[in-house]
Short mmCIF file of C-alpha atoms in Angstrom, two decimals:
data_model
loop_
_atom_site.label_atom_id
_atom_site.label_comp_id
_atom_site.label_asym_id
_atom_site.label_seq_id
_atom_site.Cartn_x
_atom_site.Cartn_y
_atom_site.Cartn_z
CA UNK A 165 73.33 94.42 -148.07
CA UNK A 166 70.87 96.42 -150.31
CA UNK A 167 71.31 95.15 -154.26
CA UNK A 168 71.52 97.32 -156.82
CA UNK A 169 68.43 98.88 -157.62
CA UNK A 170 67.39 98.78 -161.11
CA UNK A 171 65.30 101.72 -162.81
CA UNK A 172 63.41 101.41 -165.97
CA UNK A 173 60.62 103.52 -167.92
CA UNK A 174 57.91 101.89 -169.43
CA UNK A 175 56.74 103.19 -173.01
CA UNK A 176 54.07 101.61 -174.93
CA UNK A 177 54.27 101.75 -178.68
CA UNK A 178 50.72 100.82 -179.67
CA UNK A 179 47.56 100.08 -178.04
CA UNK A 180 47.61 96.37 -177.96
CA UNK A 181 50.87 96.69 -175.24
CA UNK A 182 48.44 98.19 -172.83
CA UNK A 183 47.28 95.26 -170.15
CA UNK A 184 43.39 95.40 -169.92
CA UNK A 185 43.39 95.54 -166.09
CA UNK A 186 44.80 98.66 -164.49
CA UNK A 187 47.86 97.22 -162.77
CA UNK A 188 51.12 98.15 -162.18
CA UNK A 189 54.02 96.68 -164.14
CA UNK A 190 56.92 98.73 -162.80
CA UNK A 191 58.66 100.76 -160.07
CA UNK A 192 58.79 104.10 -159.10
CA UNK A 193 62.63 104.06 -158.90
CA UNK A 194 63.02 105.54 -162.95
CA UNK A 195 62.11 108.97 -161.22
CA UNK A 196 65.37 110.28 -159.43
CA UNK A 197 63.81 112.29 -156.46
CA UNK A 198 67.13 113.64 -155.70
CA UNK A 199 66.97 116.42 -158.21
CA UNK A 200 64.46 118.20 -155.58
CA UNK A 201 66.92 119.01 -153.63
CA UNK A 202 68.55 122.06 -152.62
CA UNK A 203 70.54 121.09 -149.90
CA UNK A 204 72.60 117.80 -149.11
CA UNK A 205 73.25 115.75 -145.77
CA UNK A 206 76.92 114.45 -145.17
CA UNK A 207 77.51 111.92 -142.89
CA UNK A 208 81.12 112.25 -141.09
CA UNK A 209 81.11 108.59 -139.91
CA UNK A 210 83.90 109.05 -137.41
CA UNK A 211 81.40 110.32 -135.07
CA UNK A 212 78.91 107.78 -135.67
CA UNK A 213 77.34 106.04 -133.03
CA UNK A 214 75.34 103.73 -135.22
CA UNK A 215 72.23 103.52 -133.42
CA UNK A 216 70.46 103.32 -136.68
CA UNK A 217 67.71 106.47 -136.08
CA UNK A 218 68.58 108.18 -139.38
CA UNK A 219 67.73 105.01 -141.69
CA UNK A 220 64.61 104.76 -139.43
CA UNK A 221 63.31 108.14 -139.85
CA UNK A 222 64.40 108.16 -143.49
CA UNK A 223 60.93 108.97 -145.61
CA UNK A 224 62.44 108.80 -148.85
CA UNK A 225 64.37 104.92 -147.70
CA UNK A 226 67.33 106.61 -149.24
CA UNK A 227 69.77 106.30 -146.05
CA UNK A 228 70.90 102.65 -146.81
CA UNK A 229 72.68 100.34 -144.01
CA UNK A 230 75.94 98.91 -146.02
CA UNK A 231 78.44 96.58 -144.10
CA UNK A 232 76.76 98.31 -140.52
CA UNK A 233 77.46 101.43 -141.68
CA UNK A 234 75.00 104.52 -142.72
CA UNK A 235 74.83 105.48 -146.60
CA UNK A 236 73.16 108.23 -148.14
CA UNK A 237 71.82 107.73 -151.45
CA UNK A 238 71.66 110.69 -153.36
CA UNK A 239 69.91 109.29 -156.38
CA UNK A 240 66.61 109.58 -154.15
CA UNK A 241 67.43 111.69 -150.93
CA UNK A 242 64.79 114.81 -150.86
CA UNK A 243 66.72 117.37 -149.14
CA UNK A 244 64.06 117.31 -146.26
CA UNK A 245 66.71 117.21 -143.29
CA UNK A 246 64.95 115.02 -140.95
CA UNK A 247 68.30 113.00 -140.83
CA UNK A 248 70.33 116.00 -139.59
CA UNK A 249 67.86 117.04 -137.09
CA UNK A 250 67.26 113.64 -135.54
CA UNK A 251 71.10 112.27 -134.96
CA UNK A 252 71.81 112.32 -131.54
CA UNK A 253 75.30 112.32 -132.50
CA UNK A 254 74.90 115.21 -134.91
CA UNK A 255 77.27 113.50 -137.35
CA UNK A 256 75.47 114.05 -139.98
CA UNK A 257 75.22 118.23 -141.83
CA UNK A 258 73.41 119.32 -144.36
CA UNK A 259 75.45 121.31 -146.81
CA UNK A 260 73.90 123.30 -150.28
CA UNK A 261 73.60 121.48 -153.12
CA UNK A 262 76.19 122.85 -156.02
CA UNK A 263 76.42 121.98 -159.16
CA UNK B 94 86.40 104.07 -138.90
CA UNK B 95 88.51 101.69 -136.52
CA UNK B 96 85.28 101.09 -134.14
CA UNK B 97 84.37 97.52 -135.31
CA UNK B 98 80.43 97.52 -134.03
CA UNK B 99 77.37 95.50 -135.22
CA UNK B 100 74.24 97.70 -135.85
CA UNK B 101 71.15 97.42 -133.55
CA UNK B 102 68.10 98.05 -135.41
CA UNK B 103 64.97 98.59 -133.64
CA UNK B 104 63.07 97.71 -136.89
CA UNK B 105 63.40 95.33 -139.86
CA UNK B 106 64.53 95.94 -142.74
CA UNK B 107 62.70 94.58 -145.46
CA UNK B 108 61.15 97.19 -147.29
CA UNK B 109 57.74 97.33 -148.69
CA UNK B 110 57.74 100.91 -149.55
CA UNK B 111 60.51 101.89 -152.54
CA UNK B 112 62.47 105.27 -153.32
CA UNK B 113 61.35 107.51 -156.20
CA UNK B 114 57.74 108.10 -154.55
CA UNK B 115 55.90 111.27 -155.03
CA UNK B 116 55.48 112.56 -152.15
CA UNK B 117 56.39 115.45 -150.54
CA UNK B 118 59.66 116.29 -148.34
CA UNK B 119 59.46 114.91 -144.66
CA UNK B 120 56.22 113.51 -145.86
CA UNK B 121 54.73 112.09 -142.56
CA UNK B 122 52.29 109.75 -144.56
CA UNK B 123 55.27 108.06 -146.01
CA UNK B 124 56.56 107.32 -143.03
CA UNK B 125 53.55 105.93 -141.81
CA UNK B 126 53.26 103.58 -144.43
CA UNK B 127 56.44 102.37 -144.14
CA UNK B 128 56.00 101.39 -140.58
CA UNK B 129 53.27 99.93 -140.95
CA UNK B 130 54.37 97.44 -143.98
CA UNK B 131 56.99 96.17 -142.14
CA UNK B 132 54.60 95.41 -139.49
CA UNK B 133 52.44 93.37 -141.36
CA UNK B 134 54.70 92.19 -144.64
CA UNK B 135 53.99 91.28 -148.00
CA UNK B 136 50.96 89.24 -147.90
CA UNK B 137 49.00 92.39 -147.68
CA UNK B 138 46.19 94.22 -149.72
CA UNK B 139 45.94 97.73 -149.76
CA UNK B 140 42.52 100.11 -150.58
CA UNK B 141 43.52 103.27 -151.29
CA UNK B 142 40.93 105.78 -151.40
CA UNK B 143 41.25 109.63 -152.89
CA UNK B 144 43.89 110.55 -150.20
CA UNK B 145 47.68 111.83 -150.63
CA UNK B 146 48.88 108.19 -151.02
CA UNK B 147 46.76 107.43 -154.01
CA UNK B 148 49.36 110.47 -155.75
CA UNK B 149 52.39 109.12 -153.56
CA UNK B 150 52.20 105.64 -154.40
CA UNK B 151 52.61 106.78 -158.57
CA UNK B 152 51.21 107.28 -161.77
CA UNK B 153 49.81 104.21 -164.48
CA UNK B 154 51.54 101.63 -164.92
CA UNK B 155 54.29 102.39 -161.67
CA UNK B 156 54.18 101.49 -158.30
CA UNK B 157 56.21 102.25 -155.21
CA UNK B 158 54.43 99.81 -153.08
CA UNK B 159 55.70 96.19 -152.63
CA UNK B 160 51.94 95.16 -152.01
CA UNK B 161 49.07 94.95 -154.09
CA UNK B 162 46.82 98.24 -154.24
CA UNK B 163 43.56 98.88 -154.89
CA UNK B 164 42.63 102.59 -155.91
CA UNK B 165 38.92 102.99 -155.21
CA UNK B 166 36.51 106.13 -155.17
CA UNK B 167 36.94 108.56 -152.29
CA UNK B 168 34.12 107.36 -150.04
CA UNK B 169 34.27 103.76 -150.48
CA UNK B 170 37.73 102.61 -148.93
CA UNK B 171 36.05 100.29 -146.20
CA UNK B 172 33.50 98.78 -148.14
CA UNK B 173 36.37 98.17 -151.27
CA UNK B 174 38.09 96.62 -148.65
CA UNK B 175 35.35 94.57 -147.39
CA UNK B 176 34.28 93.51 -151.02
CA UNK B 177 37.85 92.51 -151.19
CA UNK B 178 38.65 90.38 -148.24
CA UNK B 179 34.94 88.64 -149.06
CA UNK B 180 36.47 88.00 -152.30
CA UNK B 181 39.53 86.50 -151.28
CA UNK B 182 37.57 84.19 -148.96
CA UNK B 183 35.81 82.53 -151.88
CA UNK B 184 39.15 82.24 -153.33
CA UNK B 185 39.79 80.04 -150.38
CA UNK B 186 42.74 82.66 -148.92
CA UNK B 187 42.30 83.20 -145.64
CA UNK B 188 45.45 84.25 -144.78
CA UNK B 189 45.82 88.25 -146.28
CA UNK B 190 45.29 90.91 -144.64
CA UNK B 191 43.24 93.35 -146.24
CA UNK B 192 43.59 97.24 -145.50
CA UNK B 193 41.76 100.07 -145.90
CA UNK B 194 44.68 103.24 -145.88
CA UNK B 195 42.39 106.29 -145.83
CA UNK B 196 43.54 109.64 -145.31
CA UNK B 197 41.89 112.04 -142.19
CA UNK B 198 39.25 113.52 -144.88
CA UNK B 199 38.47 110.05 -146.12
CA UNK B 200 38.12 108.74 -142.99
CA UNK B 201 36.14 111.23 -140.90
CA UNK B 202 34.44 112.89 -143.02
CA UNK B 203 33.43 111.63 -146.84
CA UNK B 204 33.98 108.17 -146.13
CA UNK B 205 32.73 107.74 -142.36
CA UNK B 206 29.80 105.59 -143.46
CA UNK B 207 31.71 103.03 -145.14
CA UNK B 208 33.39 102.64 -142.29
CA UNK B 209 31.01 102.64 -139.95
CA UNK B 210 29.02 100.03 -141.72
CA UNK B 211 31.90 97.76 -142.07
CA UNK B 212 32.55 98.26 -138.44
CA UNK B 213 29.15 97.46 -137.56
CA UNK B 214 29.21 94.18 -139.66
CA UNK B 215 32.52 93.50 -138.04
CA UNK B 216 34.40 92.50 -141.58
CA UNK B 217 37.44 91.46 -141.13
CA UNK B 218 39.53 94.23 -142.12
CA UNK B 219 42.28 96.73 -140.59
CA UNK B 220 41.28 100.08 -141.45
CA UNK B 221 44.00 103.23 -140.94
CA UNK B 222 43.38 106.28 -140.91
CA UNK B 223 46.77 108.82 -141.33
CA UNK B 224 45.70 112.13 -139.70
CA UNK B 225 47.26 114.90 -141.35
CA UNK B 226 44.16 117.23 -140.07
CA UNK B 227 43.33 118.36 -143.57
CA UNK B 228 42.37 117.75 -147.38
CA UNK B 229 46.38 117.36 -148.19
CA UNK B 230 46.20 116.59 -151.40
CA UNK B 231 43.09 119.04 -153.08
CA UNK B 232 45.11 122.26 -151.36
CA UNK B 233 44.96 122.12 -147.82
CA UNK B 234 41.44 122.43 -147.52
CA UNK B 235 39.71 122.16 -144.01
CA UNK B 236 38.51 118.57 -142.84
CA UNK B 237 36.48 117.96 -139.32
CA UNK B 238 40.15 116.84 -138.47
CA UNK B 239 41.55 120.24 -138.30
CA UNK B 240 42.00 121.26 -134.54
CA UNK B 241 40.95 124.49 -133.50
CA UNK B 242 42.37 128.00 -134.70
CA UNK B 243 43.78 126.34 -137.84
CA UNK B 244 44.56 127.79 -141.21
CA UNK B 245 43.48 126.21 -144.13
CA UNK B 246 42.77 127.86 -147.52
CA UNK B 247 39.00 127.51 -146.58
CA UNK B 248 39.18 128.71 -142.86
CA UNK B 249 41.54 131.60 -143.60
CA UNK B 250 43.42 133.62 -140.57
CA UNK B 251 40.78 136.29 -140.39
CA UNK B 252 38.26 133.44 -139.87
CA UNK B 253 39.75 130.40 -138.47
CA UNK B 254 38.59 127.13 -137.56
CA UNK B 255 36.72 127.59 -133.93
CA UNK B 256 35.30 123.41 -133.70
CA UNK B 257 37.24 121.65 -132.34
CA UNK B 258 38.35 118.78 -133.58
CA UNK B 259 35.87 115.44 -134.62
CA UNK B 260 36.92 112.25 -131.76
CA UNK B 261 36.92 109.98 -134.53
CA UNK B 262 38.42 107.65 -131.92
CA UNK B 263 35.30 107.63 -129.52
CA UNK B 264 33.11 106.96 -132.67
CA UNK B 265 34.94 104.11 -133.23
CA UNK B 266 34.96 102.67 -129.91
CA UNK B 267 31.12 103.31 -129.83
CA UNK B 268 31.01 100.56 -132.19
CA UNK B 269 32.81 98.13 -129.65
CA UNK B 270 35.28 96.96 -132.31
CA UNK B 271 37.82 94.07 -131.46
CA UNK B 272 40.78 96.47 -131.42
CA UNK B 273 41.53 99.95 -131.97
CA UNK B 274 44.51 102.60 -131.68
CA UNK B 275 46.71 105.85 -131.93
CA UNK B 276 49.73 106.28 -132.72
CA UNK B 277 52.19 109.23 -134.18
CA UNK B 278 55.18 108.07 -136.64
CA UNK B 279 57.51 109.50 -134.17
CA UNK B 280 57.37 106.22 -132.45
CA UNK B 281 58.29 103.95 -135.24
CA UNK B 282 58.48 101.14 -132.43
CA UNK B 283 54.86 101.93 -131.34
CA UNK B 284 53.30 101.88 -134.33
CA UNK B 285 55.30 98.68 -135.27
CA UNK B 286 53.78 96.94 -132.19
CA UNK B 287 50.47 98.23 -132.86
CA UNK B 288 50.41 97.30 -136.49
CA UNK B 289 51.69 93.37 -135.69
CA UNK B 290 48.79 93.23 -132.73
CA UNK B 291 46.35 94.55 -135.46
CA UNK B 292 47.65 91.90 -137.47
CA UNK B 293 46.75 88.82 -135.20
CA UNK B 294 42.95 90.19 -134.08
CA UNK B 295 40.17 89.08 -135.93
CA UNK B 296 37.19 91.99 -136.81
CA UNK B 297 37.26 95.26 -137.73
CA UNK B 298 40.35 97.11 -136.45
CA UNK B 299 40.85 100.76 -136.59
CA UNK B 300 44.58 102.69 -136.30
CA UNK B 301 44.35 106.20 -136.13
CA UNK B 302 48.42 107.06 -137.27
CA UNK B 303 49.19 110.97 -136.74
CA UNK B 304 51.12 112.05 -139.68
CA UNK B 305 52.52 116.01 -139.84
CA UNK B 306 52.45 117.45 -143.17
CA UNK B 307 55.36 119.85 -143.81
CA UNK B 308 53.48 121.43 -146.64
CA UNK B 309 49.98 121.95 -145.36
CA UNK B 310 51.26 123.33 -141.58
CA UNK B 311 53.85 125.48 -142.95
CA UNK B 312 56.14 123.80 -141.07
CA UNK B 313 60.14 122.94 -141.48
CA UNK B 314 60.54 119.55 -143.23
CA UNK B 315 62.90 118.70 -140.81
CA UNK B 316 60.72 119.12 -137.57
CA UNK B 317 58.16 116.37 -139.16
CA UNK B 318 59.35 113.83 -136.25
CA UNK B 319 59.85 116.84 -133.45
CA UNK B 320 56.09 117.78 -133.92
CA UNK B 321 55.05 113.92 -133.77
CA UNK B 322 56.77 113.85 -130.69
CA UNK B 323 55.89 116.96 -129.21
CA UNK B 324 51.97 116.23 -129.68
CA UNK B 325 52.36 113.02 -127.68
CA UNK B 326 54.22 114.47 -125.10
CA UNK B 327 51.74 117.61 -125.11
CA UNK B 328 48.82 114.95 -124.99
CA UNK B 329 47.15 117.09 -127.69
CA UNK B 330 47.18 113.11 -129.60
CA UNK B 331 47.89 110.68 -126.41
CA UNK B 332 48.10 107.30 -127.60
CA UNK B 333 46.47 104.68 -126.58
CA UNK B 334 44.31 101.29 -127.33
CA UNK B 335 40.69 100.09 -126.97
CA UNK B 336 39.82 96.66 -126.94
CA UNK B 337 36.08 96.24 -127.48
CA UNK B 338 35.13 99.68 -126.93
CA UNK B 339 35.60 98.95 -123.44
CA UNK B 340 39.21 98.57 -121.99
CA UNK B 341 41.25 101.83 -122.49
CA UNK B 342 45.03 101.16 -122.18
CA UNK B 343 47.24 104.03 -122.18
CA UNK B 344 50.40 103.51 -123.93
CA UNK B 345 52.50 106.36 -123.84
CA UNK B 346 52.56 108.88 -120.87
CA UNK B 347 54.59 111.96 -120.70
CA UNK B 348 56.59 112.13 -117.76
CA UNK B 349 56.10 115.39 -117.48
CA UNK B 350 52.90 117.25 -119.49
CA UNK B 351 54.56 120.31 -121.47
CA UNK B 352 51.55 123.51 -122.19
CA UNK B 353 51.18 123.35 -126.43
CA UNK B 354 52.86 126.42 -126.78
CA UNK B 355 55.88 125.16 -128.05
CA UNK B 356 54.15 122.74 -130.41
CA UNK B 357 51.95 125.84 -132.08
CA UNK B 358 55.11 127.82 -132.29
CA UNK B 359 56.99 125.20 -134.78
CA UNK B 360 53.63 125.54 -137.24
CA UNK B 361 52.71 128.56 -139.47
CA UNK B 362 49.37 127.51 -139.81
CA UNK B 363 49.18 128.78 -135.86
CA UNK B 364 50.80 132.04 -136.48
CA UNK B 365 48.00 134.24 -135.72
CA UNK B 366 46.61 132.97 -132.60
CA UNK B 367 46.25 135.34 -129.72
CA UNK B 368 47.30 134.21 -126.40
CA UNK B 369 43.45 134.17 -124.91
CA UNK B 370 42.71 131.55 -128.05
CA UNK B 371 45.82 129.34 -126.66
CA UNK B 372 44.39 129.65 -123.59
CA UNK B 373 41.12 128.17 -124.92
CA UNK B 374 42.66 125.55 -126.56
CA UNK B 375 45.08 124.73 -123.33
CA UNK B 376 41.73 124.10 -121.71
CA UNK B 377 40.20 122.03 -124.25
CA UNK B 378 43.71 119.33 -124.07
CA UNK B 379 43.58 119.75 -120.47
CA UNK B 380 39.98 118.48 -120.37
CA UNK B 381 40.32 115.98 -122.98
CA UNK B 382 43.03 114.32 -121.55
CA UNK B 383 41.99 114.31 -118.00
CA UNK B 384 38.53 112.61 -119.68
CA UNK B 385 41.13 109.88 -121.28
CA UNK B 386 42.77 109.45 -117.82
CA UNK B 387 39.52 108.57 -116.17
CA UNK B 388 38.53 106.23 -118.93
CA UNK B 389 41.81 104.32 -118.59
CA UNK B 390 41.52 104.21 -114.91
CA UNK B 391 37.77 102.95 -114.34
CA UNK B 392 38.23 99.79 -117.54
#
């Protein structure tokens, strides 16, 4: 089961915060991807077969596996449809984005 | 709801690549990565030259990676890499696996003598090249990856690319390195086997990872895996492996070998072609792979 992911921004107030090396002290997950997107997938799981190929062909990692079932999260999903087009089932449709 | 079924997965799932990266939608590259860090886990070190994943992986002070990564200058991946492993040897860690991830224009082109010199000194490094046949990440520029009768925004549709494409793989295999290979994301499974037996050789290894770039081929997002697929099974990219520049396995043969129409038809950057330059370019896969096919016979 995928924990909560936590998202945090990282602001330095003066100078002296800033490490000396270039390295990275944080995540990427602060920057919510899923506000490129113009249309949405839906996953009607009564069809699902669970073979698994949407989570595998996922680029974003935002089709999460919880309790053997497929998830989309929409914090991070991109819209790009690769999810739809792959399911051999074809549970899964993309419908527009509204809001 | 009622079925009560536990979930195959043909991969693991520990993740090494996180959410909230940069890149683009139905990013190929991505993909690639991810693959390919479940393959060889978190005792990894990544050299990142000028390439999309160097703006994928995130801006100071984030990361999306779960590995340590090494930005270095655009020609220099290989030789970064080899300064690091050499490094980590003094440190007394023999165990992590260093990487250079290069891009197809950092890789054949700017940063091809890096490479070859680490190839020649045999370092012990895995070197990948993701092949999205052109500078990605600059504009869609041309590389000597870009096949034949491309667009780019420097080989425009009145005067397209007529070279053919640069066998980076044959270079390679000219060096007789331990262990080489191609693969296309569209065979996650593939590229996870290929990855884990690039893990366990020792010497320079070299995986040449196809990776279709919705933005640069004006193609749909969503056909990102159908053209992987379809270039395999068009044997435009067959994939194979070379052990010591010698022994050519093939890995994945189409049943049945489909003509490239239908796999220039799903890409705008095509759109222009004229049926006699398809025919040219038929010819040119036809040849190339019956040239494979003997080397994989007579190993």
């Amino acid at each position: 089961m995928p924990k909560k992911r936590d998202a945090k921004k990282i602001n330095f107030t003066s100078i002296a915060e800033v490490p000396t090396m270039p390295m990275s002290l944080g995540s990427m997950l602060w920057n919510k991807t899923g506000t490129w997107r113009n249309i949405r997938p839906e996953i009607k799981l009564e069809d699902c077969i669970q073979c698994g190929i949407c989570w595998k062909f996922c680029p974003d990692m935002s089709i999460l596996i919880e309790n053997e079932w497929p998830v989309v999260d929409y914090d991070f999903c991109k819209g790009c449809g690769i999810c739809a087009e792959e399911c051999p089932a074809k549970c899964i449709v993309m419908v527009e984005e509204r809001k | 709801m009622s079925k009560e079924k536990k979930m195959k997965l043909s991969l693991p799932t520990e993740e090494l690549v996180g959410s909230g990266n940069l890149a683009c939608q139905g990013c190929g590259a991505t993909l690639a990565m991810r693959y390919f860090l479940k393959a060889l886990g978190p005792k990894t070190v990544l050299c990142i030259p000028a390439c999309c994943w160097s703006v994928i992986d995130g801006p100071y002070p984030y990361s999306c990676l779960g590995v340590p990564v090494h930005h270095s200058a655009f020609e220099t991946a290989a030789s970064t890499a080899t300064g690091v492993k050499a490094g980590l040897q003094m440190t007394g860690d023999n165990e992590t696996t260093v990487v250079a991830w290069g891009g197809d224009g950092g890789t054949f082109d700017i940063g091809l003598q890096a490479l070859s010199g680490a190839a020649e000194r045999n370092d012990d490094i895995i070197y990948v090249c993701y092949d999205n046949e052109a500078y990605m990440n600059t504009g869609i520029q041309r590389s000597s990856a870009t096949p034949l009768g491309a667009w780019t925004t420097t080989t425009p549709v009145k005067f397209f690319k007529d070279q053919p494409k640069k066998d980076i793989d044959a270079i390679m295999a000219a060096h007789r390195i331990p262990y080489q290979a191609t693969a296309s994301i569209s065979y996650p499974e593939d590229v996870y086997k290929k990855a884990k037996k690039a893990k366990d050789v020792k010497g320079t290894r070299f995986l040449h990872i196809y990776a279709p770039c919705p933005t640069g081929w004006k193609s749909r997002p969503e056909d990102t895996i159908k053209l992987g697929r379809m270039v395999v099974q068009n044997c435009i990219f067959p994939l194979f492996e070379v052990e010591h520049g010698e022994k050519y396995t093939l890995t994945m043969k189409p049943a049945n070998k489909k003509p490239i129409d239908d796999y220039l038809k799903l890409q705008g950057r095509f759109r222009h072609l004229k049926p006699e330059t398809i025919k040219v370019m038929q010819e040119a896969v036809d040849h190339e792979w019956t040239r494979l096919l003997k080397l994989c016979e007579n190993r």
